[in-house]
Short mmCIF file of C-alpha atoms in Angstrom, two decimals:
data_model
loop_
_atom_site.label_atom_id
_atom_site.label_comp_id
_atom_site.label_asym_id
_atom_site.label_seq_id
_atom_site.Cartn_x
_atom_site.Cartn_y
_atom_site.Cartn_z
CA MET A 910 -19.06 44.90 -12.80
CA GLU A 911 -16.58 46.68 -11.58
CA SER A 912 -15.71 43.56 -9.50
CA ALA A 913 -14.23 41.72 -12.86
CA PHE A 914 -10.63 43.88 -12.62
CA LYS A 915 -9.14 44.35 -9.12
CA SER A 916 -7.15 47.48 -10.03
CA GLY A 917 -8.03 50.01 -12.79
CA SER A 918 -4.30 50.84 -13.86
CA HIS A 919 -5.33 47.38 -15.96
CA LEU A 920 -7.46 49.64 -18.55
CA SER A 921 -4.78 50.58 -20.08
CA PHE A 922 -4.99 46.69 -21.80
CA TRP A 923 -8.42 46.74 -22.55
CA GLU A 924 -7.89 50.93 -24.00
CA ASN A 925 -4.89 49.31 -26.22
CA ALA A 926 -7.17 46.62 -27.19
CA ILE A 927 -10.41 49.22 -28.63
CA TYR A 928 -8.05 51.80 -30.09
CA SER A 929 -6.40 48.59 -31.97
CA CYS A 930 -9.55 47.55 -33.49
CA VAL A 931 -10.05 51.09 -35.53
CA PRO A 932 -7.27 52.24 -36.70
CA VAL A 933 -7.91 53.95 -39.89
CA LYS A 934 -10.77 56.10 -38.46
CA LEU A 935 -8.20 57.53 -35.71
CA ASP A 936 -5.66 58.08 -38.49
CA LYS A 937 -8.03 60.14 -40.92
CA TYR A 938 -9.77 62.15 -37.90
CA ALA A 939 -5.74 62.71 -37.10
CA LYS A 940 -4.90 64.12 -40.53
CA GLU A 941 -7.68 66.46 -40.16
CA GLY A 942 -7.36 67.36 -36.56
CA SER A 943 -6.61 71.13 -37.66
CA ARG A 944 -10.04 71.47 -38.97
CA THR A 945 -13.23 72.39 -36.57
CA ASP A 946 -17.17 72.42 -37.75
CA ILE A 947 -18.87 75.59 -37.32
CA GLU A 948 -21.91 73.64 -35.67
CA ASN A 949 -19.69 72.03 -33.26
CA PRO A 950 -16.59 73.57 -32.44
CA LEU A 951 -14.85 70.40 -31.36
CA PRO A 952 -12.39 68.61 -33.89
CA LYS A 953 -13.55 65.54 -35.36
CA HIS A 954 -10.71 63.67 -33.97
CA ASN A 955 -11.96 64.34 -30.66
CA LEU A 956 -15.54 63.26 -30.98
CA ALA A 957 -14.02 60.30 -31.82
CA GLN A 958 -12.11 59.79 -28.95
CA THR A 959 -14.70 60.60 -26.68
CA PHE A 960 -17.47 58.30 -28.45
CA VAL A 961 -14.55 55.64 -28.24
CA ARG A 962 -13.58 56.11 -24.71
CA SER A 963 -17.51 56.42 -23.71
CA PHE A 964 -18.39 52.92 -25.79
CA TYR A 965 -14.99 50.98 -24.80
CA ILE A 966 -15.43 51.24 -20.67
CA PRO A 967 -19.05 48.94 -20.69
CA VAL A 968 -17.76 46.91 -23.44
CA SER A 969 -14.44 46.16 -21.98
CA GLN A 970 -16.12 45.41 -18.65
CA ARG A 971 -18.27 42.91 -20.02
CA PHE A 972 -15.31 41.24 -22.18
CA GLN A 973 -13.80 41.41 -18.67
CA ALA A 974 -16.56 39.74 -16.81
CA MET A 975 -17.60 37.41 -19.87
CA LEU A 976 -13.53 36.18 -19.98
CA TYR A 977 -13.50 35.44 -16.09
CA LYS A 978 -16.43 33.49 -16.07
CA VAL A 979 -14.98 31.37 -18.22
CA LEU A 980 -11.58 30.73 -16.91
CA ALA A 981 -12.95 30.76 -13.58
CA PHE A 982 -15.30 27.73 -14.95
CA LEU A 983 -12.33 26.10 -16.59
CA ALA A 984 -9.79 26.67 -12.91
CA LYS A 985 -12.19 24.83 -11.44
CA LEU A 986 -12.96 21.88 -13.55
CA GLY A 987 -8.86 21.70 -14.01
CA VAL A 988 -8.98 22.29 -17.19
CA LYS A 989 -5.28 23.07 -17.66
CA GLU A 990 -3.86 23.32 -21.15
CA VAL A 991 -6.91 25.69 -22.20
CA VAL A 992 -6.29 28.15 -18.69
CA GLU A 993 -2.56 28.20 -19.66
CA GLU A 994 -3.70 29.32 -23.18
CA MET A 995 -5.58 31.92 -22.20
CA LEU A 996 -3.20 33.28 -19.60
CA ASP A 997 -0.74 33.28 -22.48
CA SER A 998 -3.23 35.65 -24.70
CA PHE A 999 -3.86 37.70 -21.99
CA PRO A 1000 -1.59 37.80 -18.96
CA ASN A 1001 -3.44 40.35 -17.26
CA ALA A 1002 -6.70 38.06 -16.86
CA VAL A 1003 -4.34 36.76 -13.92
CA TRP A 1004 -5.44 39.76 -11.89
CA PHE A 1005 -8.97 38.94 -12.12
CA SER A 1006 -11.44 38.51 -9.37
CA ASP A 1007 -15.07 37.66 -8.52
CA ASP A 1008 -17.28 39.05 -6.64
CA GLU A 1009 -15.46 37.59 -3.48
CA SER A 1010 -11.92 38.24 -4.66
CA HIS A 1011 -10.96 34.83 -5.45
CA SER A 1012 -8.74 35.04 -8.23
CA VAL A 1013 -8.01 32.37 -10.77
CA PHE A 1014 -5.22 30.61 -8.55
CA GLN A 1015 -7.29 31.19 -5.43
CA LEU A 1016 -9.90 29.10 -7.13
CA ALA A 1017 -7.30 25.91 -8.19
CA ILE A 1018 -6.20 26.51 -4.23
CA LEU A 1019 -10.02 25.89 -3.16
CA HIS A 1020 -11.15 23.13 -5.47
CA ARG A 1021 -7.36 21.68 -5.14
CA GLN A 1022 -7.11 21.79 -9.26
CA GLU A 1023 -3.18 21.09 -8.74
CA LYS A 1024 -2.66 21.10 -12.56
CA VAL A 1025 -4.13 24.71 -13.29
CA PHE A 1026 -2.17 25.68 -10.01
CA ASN A 1027 1.13 24.15 -11.46
CA ILE A 1028 1.26 26.92 -13.87
CA ILE A 1029 1.99 29.06 -11.18
CA TYR A 1030 5.58 28.22 -10.76
CA GLN A 1031 5.59 29.25 -14.06
CA MET A 1032 5.07 32.85 -13.48
CA ASP A 1033 8.60 34.39 -11.78
CA GLN A 1034 7.96 37.69 -11.69
CA CYS A 1035 4.40 38.04 -10.15
CA LYS A 1036 4.31 34.19 -8.36
CA HIS A 1037 5.19 36.12 -4.77
CA VAL A 1038 2.77 38.64 -5.53
CA LEU A 1039 -0.18 36.95 -5.56
CA PHE A 1040 0.49 34.87 -2.50
CA HIS A 1041 0.04 38.56 -0.69
CA GLU A 1042 -4.42 38.55 -2.40
CA VAL A 1043 -6.73 38.47 0.25
CA ASP A 1044 -10.52 38.07 -0.26
CA ASN A 1045 -13.50 39.41 0.92
CA GLU A 1046 -13.25 37.92 4.29
CA ASN A 1047 -9.75 38.53 4.83
CA ASN A 1048 -8.86 35.14 3.33
CA ASN A 1049 -5.00 34.66 2.42
CA MET A 1050 -4.46 31.97 0.49
CA LEU A 1051 -3.43 30.07 3.57
CA HIS A 1052 -6.79 30.53 4.63
CA LEU A 1053 -7.85 28.82 1.28
CA ALA A 1054 -5.70 25.93 2.25
CA ALA A 1055 -6.89 25.17 5.09
CA ARG A 1056 -10.37 24.71 4.03
CA LEU A 1057 -11.64 21.43 3.36
CA ALA A 1058 -11.18 20.24 -0.05
CA PRO A 1059 -14.67 19.62 -2.09
CA PRO A 1060 -16.07 16.25 -1.64
CA SER A 1061 -15.57 15.16 -5.45
CA LYS A 1062 -11.72 16.13 -5.00
CA LEU A 1063 -11.98 13.94 -1.55
CA ASN A 1064 -13.49 10.73 -3.08
CA ARG A 1065 -10.90 10.30 -6.01
CA ILE A 1066 -8.27 9.42 -3.11
CA PRO A 1067 -8.91 5.78 -1.51
CA GLY A 1068 -9.06 6.29 2.23
CA ALA A 1069 -9.71 8.68 4.74
CA ALA A 1070 -5.80 8.91 5.90
CA LEU A 1071 -4.84 9.25 2.48
CA GLN A 1072 -7.38 12.26 1.73
CA MET A 1073 -5.86 14.16 5.24
CA GLN A 1074 -2.73 13.14 3.70
CA ARG A 1075 -3.66 15.24 0.49
CA GLU A 1076 -4.80 17.93 2.31
CA LEU A 1077 -1.71 18.20 3.98
CA GLN A 1078 0.74 18.30 1.23
CA TRP A 1079 -1.24 21.19 -0.52
CA TYR A 1080 -1.11 22.91 2.99
CA LYS A 1081 2.49 22.99 3.84
CA GLU A 1082 2.61 23.63 -0.39
CA ILE A 1083 1.16 27.15 -0.02
CA GLU A 1084 2.76 27.56 3.37
CA LYS A 1085 5.74 27.78 1.15
CA PHE A 1086 5.17 30.88 -0.58
CA VAL A 1087 3.50 32.62 1.92
CA PRO A 1088 4.91 35.32 3.89
CA PRO A 1089 5.77 34.43 7.45
CA LYS A 1090 4.10 37.28 9.17
CA TYR A 1091 0.75 35.77 6.65
CA ARG A 1092 0.87 32.42 8.52
CA LEU A 1093 -0.45 34.37 11.70
CA GLN A 1094 -3.07 36.85 9.92
CA ARG A 1095 -6.88 36.24 11.03
CA ASN A 1096 -9.47 36.25 8.91
CA ARG A 1097 -12.84 38.14 9.30
CA ASP A 1098 -13.56 35.45 11.90
CA GLY A 1099 -10.79 35.85 13.86
CA LYS A 1100 -9.11 32.52 12.80
CA ILE A 1101 -5.23 32.00 11.58
CA PRO A 1102 -4.65 29.47 8.83
CA ALA A 1103 -3.62 26.82 11.42
CA ILE A 1104 -6.51 27.09 13.39
CA LEU A 1105 -8.98 27.30 10.68
CA PHE A 1106 -7.16 23.88 9.57
CA THR A 1107 -7.84 22.16 12.53
CA THR A 1108 -11.63 22.98 12.58
CA GLU A 1109 -12.10 22.05 9.09
CA HIS A 1110 -11.01 18.93 9.47
CA LYS A 1111 -11.18 17.59 12.76
CA ASP A 1112 -13.60 15.05 11.14
CA LEU A 1113 -11.55 13.95 8.51
CA VAL A 1114 -8.82 13.56 11.15
CA ARG A 1115 -11.65 11.11 13.07
CA GLU A 1116 -12.04 9.25 9.90
CA GLY A 1117 -8.45 8.66 9.10
CA GLU A 1118 -7.61 7.40 12.32
CA LYS A 1119 -10.45 4.72 11.83
CA TRP A 1120 -9.28 3.87 8.74
CA MET A 1121 -5.97 3.39 9.90
CA LYS A 1122 -6.05 1.06 12.81
CA ASN A 1123 -9.18 -1.09 11.17
CA ALA A 1124 -6.32 -1.72 8.82
CA ALA A 1125 -3.93 -1.90 11.47
CA ASN A 1126 -6.10 -4.40 13.14
CA SER A 1127 -7.05 -6.96 10.00
CA CYS A 1128 -2.76 -6.91 8.97
CA THR A 1129 -1.78 -7.80 12.84
CA ILE A 1130 -4.19 -10.75 12.70
CA VAL A 1131 -2.46 -12.27 9.73
CA ALA A 1132 1.30 -11.46 11.07
CA SER A 1133 0.91 -12.73 13.72
CA LEU A 1134 -0.39 -16.07 12.31
CA ILE A 1135 2.43 -16.16 10.24
CA ALA A 1136 4.64 -15.19 12.53
CA THR A 1137 3.65 -18.38 14.77
CA ILE A 1138 3.42 -20.81 11.78
CA ALA A 1139 7.27 -19.25 10.95
CA PHE A 1140 8.36 -20.05 14.82
CA ALA A 1141 6.50 -23.05 14.97
CA ALA A 1142 8.31 -24.37 11.75
CA ALA A 1143 11.91 -23.48 12.72
CA ILE A 1144 11.82 -25.60 15.74
CA THR A 1145 10.37 -28.68 14.06
CA CYS A 1146 12.63 -29.84 10.91
CA PRO A 1147 10.93 -31.18 8.27
CA GLY A 1148 11.66 -35.06 8.44
CA GLY A 1149 12.41 -35.11 12.24
CA ASN A 1150 15.78 -35.00 13.54
CA GLU A 1151 18.80 -38.35 13.42
CA ASP A 1152 19.50 -39.84 16.99
CA SER A 1153 22.74 -40.11 17.02
CA THR A 1154 23.77 -36.56 16.50
CA GLY A 1155 20.53 -34.72 16.70
CA LEU A 1156 20.72 -33.10 13.85
CA PRO A 1157 18.16 -32.54 10.76
CA ILE A 1158 17.63 -35.58 8.76
CA PHE A 1159 17.80 -33.47 5.44
CA SER A 1160 20.32 -31.45 6.82
CA LYS A 1161 23.22 -32.04 3.32
CA GLU A 1162 19.99 -31.53 0.85
CA GLY A 1163 20.14 -27.99 -0.71
CA ALA A 1164 16.25 -27.69 -0.42
CA PHE A 1165 16.33 -28.00 3.22
CA THR A 1166 18.99 -24.69 3.09
CA ILE A 1167 16.17 -22.99 1.45
CA PHE A 1168 13.74 -24.08 3.48
CA SER A 1169 15.85 -22.54 6.19
CA ILE A 1170 16.63 -19.40 4.77
CA SER A 1171 12.86 -18.58 3.45
CA ASN A 1172 11.67 -19.67 6.79
CA ALA A 1173 13.74 -17.34 8.80
CA LEU A 1174 13.02 -14.85 6.85
CA SER A 1175 9.57 -15.36 7.01
CA LEU A 1176 9.79 -15.25 10.87
CA PHE A 1177 11.74 -12.08 10.73
CA THR A 1178 9.50 -10.06 8.31
CA SER A 1179 5.84 -11.36 9.75
CA ALA A 1180 7.68 -9.69 13.54
CA SER A 1181 8.86 -6.80 11.30
CA SER A 1182 5.40 -6.40 10.40
CA LEU A 1183 3.64 -6.97 14.05
CA LEU A 1184 5.73 -4.39 15.07
CA MET A 1185 4.86 -1.64 13.05
CA PHE A 1186 0.82 -2.22 12.82
CA LEU A 1187 0.99 -2.30 16.74
CA SER A 1188 2.94 1.36 16.33
CA ILE A 1189 -0.01 2.18 13.99
CA LEU A 1190 -2.38 1.22 16.79
CA THR A 1191 -0.91 3.08 19.46
CA SER A 1192 0.08 5.99 17.88
CA ARG A 1193 -1.01 9.69 18.97
CA TYR A 1194 -3.20 10.39 16.05
CA GLN A 1195 -1.79 14.35 15.49
CA GLU A 1196 -2.59 16.10 11.60
CA ASP A 1197 1.02 16.38 11.18
CA ASP A 1198 0.95 12.45 11.67
CA PHE A 1199 -0.90 12.13 8.60
CA LEU A 1200 1.45 13.59 6.46
CA TYR A 1201 4.73 11.20 6.55
CA VAL A 1202 4.92 8.80 10.08
CA LEU A 1203 1.62 7.08 9.54
CA PRO A 1204 1.88 6.34 5.97
CA LYS A 1205 5.63 5.44 6.09
CA ARG A 1206 4.34 2.66 8.91
CA LEU A 1207 2.03 1.43 6.87
CA ILE A 1208 4.20 1.02 3.32
CA ILE A 1209 6.87 -0.59 5.69
CA GLY A 1210 3.99 -2.76 7.48
CA LEU A 1211 2.18 -3.86 4.00
CA VAL A 1212 5.67 -4.45 2.39
CA THR A 1213 7.22 -6.91 5.24
CA LEU A 1214 3.62 -8.76 5.32
CA PHE A 1215 3.71 -9.14 1.49
CA LEU A 1216 7.52 -10.68 1.94
CA SER A 1217 6.31 -12.83 5.05
CA ILE A 1218 3.47 -14.82 2.95
CA THR A 1219 5.83 -15.14 -0.11
CA THR A 1220 8.79 -16.62 2.42
CA MET A 1221 6.61 -18.85 3.95
CA MET A 1222 5.30 -20.14 0.63
CA VAL A 1223 8.45 -20.82 -0.22
CA ALA A 1224 9.50 -22.55 2.62
CA PHE A 1225 6.37 -24.54 2.44
CA THR A 1226 7.17 -25.67 -1.11
CA ALA A 1227 10.60 -26.41 -0.06
CA THR A 1228 9.00 -28.72 3.08
CA LEU A 1229 7.07 -30.14 0.40
CA TYR A 1230 9.79 -31.45 -1.74
CA LEU A 1231 11.80 -32.75 0.88
CA VAL A 1232 9.06 -35.04 2.24
CA VAL A 1233 7.14 -36.30 -0.75
CA GLY A 1234 8.95 -34.70 -3.70
CA LYS A 1235 11.81 -37.59 -4.28
CA TYR A 1236 8.74 -40.34 -4.37
CA GLU A 1237 6.41 -37.83 -6.14
CA GLU A 1238 7.16 -35.63 -8.44
CA ARG A 1239 3.53 -35.26 -9.90
CA ILE A 1240 2.53 -33.23 -6.86
CA LEU A 1241 5.45 -30.82 -6.83
CA ILE A 1242 3.52 -28.75 -9.80
CA PRO A 1243 0.16 -28.90 -8.58
CA ALA A 1244 1.57 -27.99 -5.08
CA THR A 1245 3.41 -25.14 -6.10
CA VAL A 1246 0.82 -23.70 -8.31
CA VAL A 1247 -1.69 -23.92 -5.12
CA ALA A 1248 1.15 -22.00 -2.80
CA SER A 1249 1.51 -19.18 -5.08
CA VAL A 1250 -2.68 -18.35 -5.12
CA PRO A 1251 -2.45 -16.71 -1.45
CA ILE A 1252 0.35 -14.57 -2.90
CA TYR A 1253 -1.20 -13.46 -5.80
CA ILE A 1254 -4.71 -12.69 -3.73
CA PHE A 1255 -1.99 -10.45 -1.24
CA THR A 1256 -1.18 -8.99 -4.69
CA SER A 1257 -3.89 -8.03 -6.37
CA LEU A 1258 -5.96 -6.54 -2.79
CA GLN A 1259 -3.55 -4.89 -1.57
CA PHE A 1260 -0.97 -4.15 -3.91
CA PRO A 1261 -3.05 -0.62 -5.72
CA LEU A 1262 -3.16 0.70 -1.85
CA LEU A 1263 0.59 0.19 -1.40
CA LEU A 1264 1.13 1.80 -5.12
CA ASP A 1265 -1.31 4.74 -3.92
CA LEU A 1266 1.08 5.15 -0.38
CA ILE A 1267 4.21 4.95 -1.88
CA TYR A 1268 3.02 7.54 -4.67
CA SER A 1269 1.63 9.58 -2.11
CA THR A 1270 4.42 9.65 0.24
CA TYR A 1271 7.02 9.90 -1.54
CA GLY A 1272 5.85 11.43 -5.21
CA THR A 1273 4.43 14.81 -5.74
CA ILE A 1274 1.58 16.43 -7.62
CA PHE A 1275 3.35 20.16 -7.47
CA GLY A 1276 5.78 21.50 -9.32
CA LYS A 1277 5.31 19.93 -12.42
#
């Protein structure tokens, strides 16, 4: 029970709470403070105080332990609203710790509960004091952020690369608050936070590299095919060229202008996408690369690949109109619908991943 509260100086809070429950009895005995009993020479109000003091300590310790267990359970589950209400009602509960000397916010870091951790941004007075705390293994908060997140939290994030990115975001966020000397502090195993992070996440780095390369390989094939088709269409104009001038036969048609622009955009965007995916394949895959470099390249590669597919379909529709549209207008509507199918398939399959990448890279889960 003694570990339920880290400092004995906070007992005054519980002493006042217990005393406030019996004000009538204490006032009654206070009025009779001058009287003494023949059989018991001690004043009655002293007896009452002695009884309360001997009673409130085990009761308050039990209450502290019970309150911390509830608070710790809600921190682990990420129930931010209830934790916030409990801390508002019992401010000193922020100093509670378990048998391993883990406070509420240390548990939030260990279990990657950002909603609970974000409460700390509202605590201007004791925010920086909390980051000086260490547990029984001499782990400071940066050590705790360097540990691998629980599988239940990692599995909610799609892809090992994004999981590694989220782990780096936690580590970098805690690093902002920890004093510089704590970044080189060694725990009981003799490891500084950076070394502990590398040790804990070496398997995740390997899985993230594999995930990135698989995604890049698949998209590289698609980008290469589109670039080949767009280049071939650029040198082979629809309808052919005039024998006398060498100009395209449909050069004065508005649809030909649409074809030329969309085909050029398809070629440029597919080539850009191809270069982005090649840079992912040849990356060094260091830990910090998963924070911004690799996700940013994958975002650019997916966006340009989407644009290349879209503009290729527009060029195809324009070509179809130039060749047969004037004579068979019934073909245009079905052809346009069919041409939009690849765009829809790519969007439905890859757009959720693209949104996750953009939110995870340029958004934030901290400070709200």
